[in-house]
Structures are given as structure tokens and as C-alpha cells.
């Protein structure tokens, strides 16, 4: 199979634990692009928190794309324009806030390139460090959210979130729900996930499903790993997902992405 698109999750997949791209990974991805393969970054991160990696990999030079907010936005890197965007409406966000309060969870969303929240938490601080976005702690979350937003994250101890996830899915069947990091339960509009946006992008680029490789490590990557012609996990994958892909490569800290490129694209 000649693969034409390589879709990569960022945190804990392409990025090492220090949030850097290894030199081996970078060189392999540059070679893949030189051969005409689209390298697409697909992350739960906000768009602006992905741009430094798009620039490092020169995605604009190769007319590529990024998928942000777990699939809610697709951005054409060369033009800087969004080619797809879907948001939660105000009522959906307010309902999620009520749900978070009744279950003793933290909640955040994004507004004016800031992380909007009503509470303080070590997990919210992690999102700040991941994205580089400032925190805007407000007296009233609902009062501040009067417009649609791309997604919300519910945050708490991983054990608690793992128990909450199936309950939230059952209660909010009109939304898409997935765990990204163990302490992040991400909520997007119904039908929004990484696979759906990869399909949209593939259709735009005339790339077939079987010509796509997707690499991830966590629950919010499951749909794209199952959708792709070749679905790959890095070795640090969430344990219960290990048998739900086609292959497993080395961890995010051991150049797993480079292994994928070397084995399936450059060989």
C-alpha cells in the first residue's frame, strides 16, 4: 500500500514528555513530506497551541493541514484559514457546567485565546502549560459564556473521570465525549471526533481511507486509529486500547513515529 496521509496525535504520541519533537522523528517526517505524503497533526489542543509544531515541520511548505480541538476545526496551514469548524452552543456549555457542578468536577472552555474557568486546579494548570494560553479565572462561568465555543474539558482525578466518562456519554448522547489525558474529559459537538475530520480532509484531498495512517496513544485517538487504513499505537498507549489498533511501535519518548514512517512510508 502506498500511503498518502500520515495523521499524528501530538501529546504523548509525536511529542516527547518535554513537549519536543525528536530529531529522528522530525527528519523522518520531512522525508515523508518530500515524497508527497501529507503529514497532518490531529490534537485536542486549541489551534494556536499547535502552530509551533506545524511551523517546525514546515507543513505550510507542503500545503498541509492541522486538526484541532479533537476534530472541531480543520485549518489549512498555507492559507491560515479554517476549512471546517463546528461549535457547542451556549446552552450545551451551560448544561455541561451544571453537570460539572453536580459531579464535583472542574470545567474549562476557551474564549479570546484564553482558558476560561471558574475554579483553580492542578489539572487546569496542566492545560495552561500544554497550550501556553493564559487562564482567565472568572466569578461566573455561565455569565462569561454567552457565545458558542469549540469544546469544553471536564477535569478531575483520573479514577473519578474514568467512572464519569460512561455516565456522561449516557447522559449527553447529543455530544461527543472522550478522554484525552487521564485527567481531561473532553466534550465536543455530536459527531465531532478526529476520525470524522480525517474523513473530511481525505475527501478534500482525494485520499482514500485505506491510504491513511493514524498514530495515537489515548481514548480521543481511538476513532482515528480505527478509521485509518493503518491504525497505530505508540507503546505508551492507554492499556485498554492496546488491542484496538493494527500495530504498536515504540513509545513517544523512543521515536515511535519515526518507526512508522520508516516501516510503512520510506521502505
mmCIF file of C-alpha atoms in Angstrom:
data_model
loop_
_atom_site.group_PDB
_atom_site.id
_atom_site.type_symbol
_atom_site.label_atom_id
_atom_site.label_comp_id
_atom_site.label_asym_id
_atom_site.label_seq_id
_atom_site.Cartn_x
_atom_site.Cartn_y
_atom_site.Cartn_z
ATOM 1 C CA UNK A 1 0.000 0.000 0.000
ATOM 2 C CA UNK A 2 1.248 3.463 -0.892
ATOM 3 C CA UNK A 3 0.133 5.658 1.969
ATOM 4 C CA UNK A 4 -0.676 9.277 1.134
ATOM 5 C CA UNK A 5 -1.589 10.767 4.524
ATOM 6 C CA UNK A 6 0.003 10.356 7.960
ATOM 7 C CA UNK A 7 -2.119 11.687 10.820
ATOM 8 C CA UNK A 8 -0.384 12.215 14.151
ATOM 9 C CA UNK A 9 -1.643 12.979 17.613
ATOM 10 C CA UNK A 10 0.658 15.406 19.401
ATOM 11 C CA UNK A 11 0.873 14.958 23.181
ATOM 12 C CA UNK A 12 2.277 11.583 24.268
ATOM 13 C CA UNK A 13 2.499 10.460 20.608
ATOM 14 C CA UNK A 14 4.637 12.682 18.377
ATOM 15 C CA UNK A 15 5.835 14.840 21.264
ATOM 16 C CA UNK A 16 8.188 13.569 23.932
ATOM 17 C CA UNK A 17 7.319 14.175 27.554
ATOM 18 C CA UNK A 18 9.124 17.535 27.391
ATOM 19 C CA UNK A 19 6.780 18.565 24.510
ATOM 20 C CA UNK A 20 9.567 18.450 21.912
ATOM 21 C CA UNK A 21 9.815 16.623 18.579
ATOM 22 C CA UNK A 22 12.879 14.385 18.460
ATOM 23 C CA UNK A 23 15.378 14.943 15.660
ATOM 24 C CA UNK A 24 14.778 11.435 14.313
ATOM 25 C CA UNK A 25 11.022 11.975 14.206
ATOM 26 C CA UNK A 26 11.473 15.347 12.532
ATOM 27 C CA UNK A 27 13.847 14.080 9.853
ATOM 28 C CA UNK A 28 11.575 11.150 9.023
ATOM 29 C CA UNK A 29 8.544 13.420 8.731
ATOM 30 C CA UNK A 30 10.416 15.828 6.465
ATOM 31 C CA UNK A 31 11.395 12.919 4.206
ATOM 32 C CA UNK A 32 7.801 11.690 4.114
ATOM 33 C CA UNK A 33 6.613 15.133 3.040
ATOM 34 C CA UNK A 34 9.324 15.321 0.378
ATOM 35 C CA UNK A 35 7.858 12.107 -1.020
ATOM 36 C CA UNK A 36 4.427 13.744 -1.284
ATOM 37 C CA UNK A 37 2.832 12.338 1.874
ATOM 38 C CA UNK A 38 0.565 14.759 3.744
ATOM 39 C CA UNK A 39 1.620 14.985 7.410
ATOM 40 C CA UNK A 40 -1.429 16.092 9.390
ATOM 41 C CA UNK A 41 -1.363 16.949 13.106
ATOM 42 C CA UNK A 42 -4.569 15.998 14.955
ATOM 43 C CA UNK A 43 -4.866 17.055 18.578
ATOM 44 C CA UNK A 44 -7.261 18.022 21.304
ATOM 45 C CA UNK A 45 -5.187 21.193 21.656
ATOM 46 C CA UNK A 46 -6.509 24.578 20.547
ATOM 47 C CA UNK A 47 -5.380 25.626 17.078
ATOM 48 C CA UNK A 48 -2.878 28.222 18.273
ATOM 49 C CA UNK A 49 -1.283 25.703 20.642
ATOM 50 C CA UNK A 50 -0.425 23.502 17.631
ATOM 51 C CA UNK A 51 1.074 26.139 15.354
ATOM 52 C CA UNK A 52 4.659 25.947 16.639
ATOM 53 C CA UNK A 53 4.788 22.267 15.659
ATOM 54 C CA UNK A 54 3.223 22.957 12.259
ATOM 55 C CA UNK A 55 5.951 25.539 11.700
ATOM 56 C CA UNK A 56 8.711 23.236 12.929
ATOM 57 C CA UNK A 57 7.613 20.573 10.451
ATOM 58 C CA UNK A 58 7.137 23.129 7.647
ATOM 59 C CA UNK A 59 3.572 21.998 6.985
ATOM 60 C CA UNK A 60 2.780 25.221 5.094
ATOM 61 C CA UNK A 61 5.545 24.473 2.578
ATOM 62 C CA UNK A 62 3.867 21.154 1.822
ATOM 63 C CA UNK A 63 0.315 22.597 1.781
ATOM 64 C CA UNK A 64 -0.808 20.505 4.749
ATOM 65 C CA UNK A 65 -3.412 20.836 7.494
ATOM 66 C CA UNK A 66 -3.956 20.571 11.225
ATOM 67 C CA UNK A 67 -6.988 19.199 13.034
ATOM 68 C CA UNK A 68 -7.507 20.908 16.393
ATOM 69 C CA UNK A 69 -9.959 20.661 19.293
ATOM 70 C CA UNK A 70 -10.330 16.900 18.680
ATOM 71 C CA UNK A 71 -11.701 17.452 15.195
ATOM 72 C CA UNK A 72 -13.858 20.529 15.683
ATOM 73 C CA UNK A 73 -11.623 22.707 13.471
ATOM 74 C CA UNK A 74 -9.581 21.890 10.356
ATOM 75 C CA UNK A 75 -7.061 24.564 9.353
ATOM 76 C CA UNK A 76 -5.284 24.971 6.024
ATOM 77 C CA UNK A 77 -1.788 25.841 7.228
ATOM 78 C CA UNK A 78 -0.688 27.510 3.992
ATOM 79 C CA UNK A 79 -3.567 29.999 3.949
ATOM 80 C CA UNK A 80 -4.153 30.075 7.701
ATOM 81 C CA UNK A 81 -7.871 29.671 7.022
ATOM 82 C CA UNK A 82 -10.293 27.306 8.719
ATOM 83 C CA UNK A 83 -11.902 24.955 6.188
ATOM 84 C CA UNK A 84 -14.218 23.358 8.767
ATOM 85 C CA UNK A 85 -15.475 24.422 12.175
ATOM 86 C CA UNK A 86 -18.238 23.246 14.487
ATOM 87 C CA UNK A 87 -19.045 24.560 17.958
ATOM 88 C CA UNK A 88 -21.027 23.839 21.096
ATOM 89 C CA UNK A 89 -23.883 26.281 21.578
ATOM 90 C CA UNK A 90 -24.317 28.367 24.723
ATOM 91 C CA UNK A 91 -26.988 26.120 26.211
ATOM 92 C CA UNK A 92 -24.877 22.996 25.734
ATOM 93 C CA UNK A 93 -21.959 24.667 27.511
ATOM 94 C CA UNK A 94 -24.178 25.870 30.362
ATOM 95 C CA UNK A 95 -25.631 22.355 30.743
ATOM 96 C CA UNK A 96 -22.108 20.949 30.933
ATOM 97 C CA UNK A 97 -21.286 23.484 33.620
ATOM 98 C CA UNK A 98 -24.308 22.317 35.634
ATOM 99 C CA UNK A 99 -23.200 18.715 35.138
ATOM 100 C CA UNK A 100 -19.688 19.547 36.344
ATOM 101 C CA UNK A 101 -21.040 21.216 39.472
ATOM 102 C CA UNK A 102 -23.369 18.351 40.341
ATOM 103 C CA UNK A 103 -20.474 15.884 39.998
ATOM 104 C CA UNK A 104 -17.763 17.999 41.701
ATOM 105 C CA UNK A 105 -15.696 18.421 38.546
ATOM 106 C CA UNK A 106 -13.723 21.362 37.231
ATOM 107 C CA UNK A 107 -14.703 22.710 33.807
ATOM 108 C CA UNK A 108 -12.976 24.944 31.294
ATOM 109 C CA UNK A 109 -13.552 26.281 27.810
ATOM 110 C CA UNK A 110 -11.795 28.808 25.589
ATOM 111 C CA UNK A 111 -12.589 32.463 24.897
ATOM 112 C CA UNK A 112 -10.468 35.211 23.348
ATOM 113 C CA UNK A 113 -7.420 32.920 23.215
ATOM 114 C CA UNK A 114 -7.657 32.307 26.956
ATOM 115 C CA UNK A 115 -8.608 29.334 29.112
ATOM 116 C CA UNK A 116 -11.880 30.300 30.772
ATOM 117 C CA UNK A 117 -12.645 28.744 34.132
ATOM 118 C CA UNK A 118 -14.287 29.485 37.459
ATOM 119 C CA UNK A 119 -12.039 27.325 39.651
ATOM 120 C CA UNK A 120 -8.396 26.528 40.331
ATOM 121 C CA UNK A 121 -6.908 23.071 39.843
ATOM 122 C CA UNK A 122 -3.574 21.419 39.166
ATOM 123 C CA UNK A 123 -5.235 19.901 36.080
ATOM 124 C CA UNK A 124 -6.202 23.310 34.718
ATOM 125 C CA UNK A 125 -2.592 24.366 35.259
ATOM 126 C CA UNK A 126 -1.520 21.411 33.103
ATOM 127 C CA UNK A 127 -3.736 22.667 30.267
ATOM 128 C CA UNK A 128 -2.128 26.096 30.666
ATOM 129 C CA UNK A 129 1.335 24.562 30.375
ATOM 130 C CA UNK A 130 0.323 22.414 27.407
ATOM 131 C CA UNK A 131 -1.247 25.192 25.399
ATOM 132 C CA UNK A 132 0.708 28.226 26.521
ATOM 133 C CA UNK A 133 -2.629 30.028 26.917
ATOM 134 C CA UNK A 134 -3.308 32.222 29.952
ATOM 135 C CA UNK A 135 -6.013 31.306 32.457
ATOM 136 C CA UNK A 136 -8.903 33.724 32.892
ATOM 137 C CA UNK A 137 -10.492 32.801 36.236
ATOM 138 C CA UNK A 138 -13.916 34.411 36.384
ATOM 139 C CA UNK A 139 -16.556 34.762 39.130
ATOM 140 C CA UNK A 140 -19.294 33.234 36.967
ATOM 141 C CA UNK A 141 -18.555 30.757 34.168
ATOM 142 C CA UNK A 142 -22.093 30.973 32.785
ATOM 143 C CA UNK A 143 -22.116 34.760 32.785
ATOM 144 C CA UNK A 144 -18.913 34.801 30.733
ATOM 145 C CA UNK A 145 -20.073 32.168 28.238
ATOM 146 C CA UNK A 146 -22.676 33.883 26.088
ATOM 147 C CA UNK A 147 -21.410 32.681 22.703
ATOM 148 C CA UNK A 148 -20.660 29.270 21.169
ATOM 149 C CA UNK A 149 -17.292 27.659 21.915
ATOM 150 C CA UNK A 150 -15.430 24.832 20.271
ATOM 151 C CA UNK A 151 -15.213 22.435 23.232
ATOM 152 C CA UNK A 152 -15.220 22.043 27.000
ATOM 153 C CA UNK A 153 -12.988 19.955 29.213
ATOM 154 C CA UNK A 154 -14.101 18.414 32.499
ATOM 155 C CA UNK A 155 -11.140 17.856 34.819
ATOM 156 C CA UNK A 156 -10.539 15.794 37.940
ATOM 157 C CA UNK A 157 -8.622 12.860 39.352
ATOM 158 C CA UNK A 158 -8.180 10.144 36.659
ATOM 159 C CA UNK A 159 -10.011 7.449 38.646
ATOM 160 C CA UNK A 160 -13.024 9.686 39.085
ATOM 161 C CA UNK A 161 -13.026 10.750 35.424
ATOM 162 C CA UNK A 162 -12.858 7.150 34.238
ATOM 163 C CA UNK A 163 -16.035 6.463 36.216
ATOM 164 C CA UNK A 164 -17.695 9.649 34.993
ATOM 165 C CA UNK A 165 -16.971 9.051 31.286
ATOM 166 C CA UNK A 166 -19.625 6.351 30.649
ATOM 167 C CA UNK A 167 -22.170 8.237 32.743
ATOM 168 C CA UNK A 168 -21.612 11.450 30.798
ATOM 169 C CA UNK A 169 -21.834 9.598 27.478
ATOM 170 C CA UNK A 170 -25.147 8.077 28.556
ATOM 171 C CA UNK A 171 -26.488 11.398 29.816
ATOM 172 C CA UNK A 172 -25.260 13.539 26.898
ATOM 173 C CA UNK A 173 -25.971 11.382 23.869
ATOM 174 C CA UNK A 174 -26.194 14.557 21.778
ATOM 175 C CA UNK A 175 -22.478 15.302 22.354
ATOM 176 C CA UNK A 176 -19.122 13.645 21.626
ATOM 177 C CA UNK A 177 -17.180 12.650 24.748
ATOM 178 C CA UNK A 178 -13.621 11.267 25.003
ATOM 179 C CA UNK A 179 -10.751 11.094 27.487
ATOM 180 C CA UNK A 180 -7.502 12.551 26.118
ATOM 181 C CA UNK A 181 -5.189 12.661 29.112
ATOM 182 C CA UNK A 182 -6.368 10.658 32.142
ATOM 183 C CA UNK A 183 -7.470 13.872 33.878
ATOM 184 C CA UNK A 184 -9.080 15.505 30.775
ATOM 185 C CA UNK A 185 -12.603 14.505 29.736
ATOM 186 C CA UNK A 186 -13.206 16.390 26.504
ATOM 187 C CA UNK A 187 -16.668 17.269 25.187
ATOM 188 C CA UNK A 188 -17.338 18.351 21.608
ATOM 189 C CA UNK A 189 -20.406 18.706 19.370
ATOM 190 C CA UNK A 190 -22.145 15.494 18.307
ATOM 191 C CA UNK A 191 -20.315 13.718 15.500
ATOM 192 C CA UNK A 192 -17.080 15.608 16.097
ATOM 193 C CA UNK A 193 -14.005 13.464 16.561
ATOM 194 C CA UNK A 194 -10.659 13.002 14.882
ATOM 195 C CA UNK A 195 -11.896 10.296 12.503
ATOM 196 C CA UNK A 196 -14.738 12.417 11.158
ATOM 197 C CA UNK A 197 -12.380 15.267 10.336
ATOM 198 C CA UNK A 198 -9.796 12.947 8.804
ATOM 199 C CA UNK A 199 -12.552 11.639 6.548
ATOM 200 C CA UNK A 200 -13.496 15.210 5.580
ATOM 201 C CA UNK A 201 -9.887 16.029 4.819
ATOM 202 C CA UNK A 202 -9.338 12.824 2.876
ATOM 203 C CA UNK A 203 -12.315 13.613 0.683
ATOM 204 C CA UNK A 204 -10.993 17.120 0.084
ATOM 205 C CA UNK A 205 -7.584 15.754 -0.960
ATOM 206 C CA UNK A 206 -8.969 12.747 -2.866
ATOM 207 C CA UNK A 207 -7.205 10.361 -0.482
ATOM 208 C CA UNK A 208 -8.906 7.041 0.258
ATOM 209 C CA UNK A 209 -9.418 5.666 3.771
ATOM 210 C CA UNK A 210 -7.028 2.786 3.105
ATOM 211 C CA UNK A 211 -4.297 5.278 2.098
ATOM 212 C CA UNK A 212 -4.248 6.883 5.568
ATOM 213 C CA UNK A 213 -2.080 6.044 8.598
ATOM 214 C CA UNK A 214 -3.123 7.363 12.014
ATOM 215 C CA UNK A 215 -0.937 7.239 15.129
ATOM 216 C CA UNK A 216 -2.135 7.934 18.665
ATOM 217 C CA UNK A 217 -1.975 6.941 22.307
ATOM 218 C CA UNK A 218 -5.273 7.735 24.085
ATOM 219 C CA UNK A 219 -9.050 7.492 24.067
ATOM 220 C CA UNK A 220 -9.578 10.566 21.918
ATOM 221 C CA UNK A 221 -7.394 8.898 19.247
ATOM 222 C CA UNK A 222 -9.413 5.688 19.113
ATOM 223 C CA UNK A 223 -11.803 6.756 16.346
ATOM 224 C CA UNK A 224 -8.981 7.780 14.006
ATOM 225 C CA UNK A 225 -6.885 4.688 14.753
ATOM 226 C CA UNK A 226 -9.894 2.503 13.966
ATOM 227 C CA UNK A 227 -10.826 4.557 10.882
ATOM 228 C CA UNK A 228 -7.412 4.704 9.199
ATOM 229 C CA UNK A 229 -6.219 2.096 6.757
ATOM 230 C CA UNK A 230 -3.373 1.524 9.203
ATOM 231 C CA UNK A 231 -4.079 2.399 12.820
ATOM 232 C CA UNK A 232 -1.008 2.533 15.058
ATOM 233 C CA UNK A 233 -0.496 2.979 18.786
ATOM 234 C CA UNK A 234 2.713 4.138 20.415
ATOM 235 C CA UNK A 235 3.832 1.808 23.197
ATOM 236 C CA UNK A 236 2.641 4.165 25.959
ATOM 237 C CA UNK A 237 -0.954 3.725 24.767
ATOM 238 C CA UNK A 238 -3.720 3.601 27.382
ATOM 239 C CA UNK A 239 -3.632 -0.129 28.356
ATOM 240 C CA UNK A 240 -7.231 -0.997 27.472
ATOM 241 C CA UNK A 241 -6.710 0.283 23.903
ATOM 242 C CA UNK A 242 -3.659 -1.823 23.019
ATOM 243 C CA UNK A 243 -5.643 -4.442 21.085
ATOM 244 C CA UNK A 244 -7.739 -1.908 19.154
ATOM 245 C CA UNK A 245 -5.139 -0.945 16.530
ATOM 246 C CA UNK A 246 -3.245 -2.657 13.724
ATOM 247 C CA UNK A 247 0.273 -2.158 15.098
ATOM 248 C CA UNK A 248 2.234 -0.920 18.115
ATOM 249 C CA UNK A 249 5.530 0.935 17.837
ATOM 250 C CA UNK A 250 7.950 2.362 20.387
ATOM 251 C CA UNK A 251 6.811 4.999 22.866
ATOM 252 C CA UNK A 252 6.575 8.738 22.369
ATOM 253 C CA UNK A 253 9.961 9.099 24.073
ATOM 254 C CA UNK A 254 11.582 6.460 21.834
ATOM 255 C CA UNK A 255 10.786 7.726 18.329
ATOM 256 C CA UNK A 256 7.711 5.605 17.713
ATOM 257 C CA UNK A 257 6.524 7.947 14.962
ATOM 258 C CA UNK A 258 9.849 7.590 13.139
ATOM 259 C CA UNK A 259 9.380 3.812 13.227
ATOM 260 C CA UNK A 260 6.020 4.191 11.495
ATOM 261 C CA UNK A 261 7.500 6.371 8.760
ATOM 262 C CA UNK A 262 10.492 4.084 8.241
ATOM 263 C CA UNK A 263 8.438 0.882 8.139
ATOM 264 C CA UNK A 264 5.400 1.974 6.140
ATOM 265 C CA UNK A 265 6.348 5.052 4.095
ATOM 266 C CA UNK A 266 10.092 5.204 3.394
ATOM 267 C CA UNK A 267 10.719 1.477 2.892
#
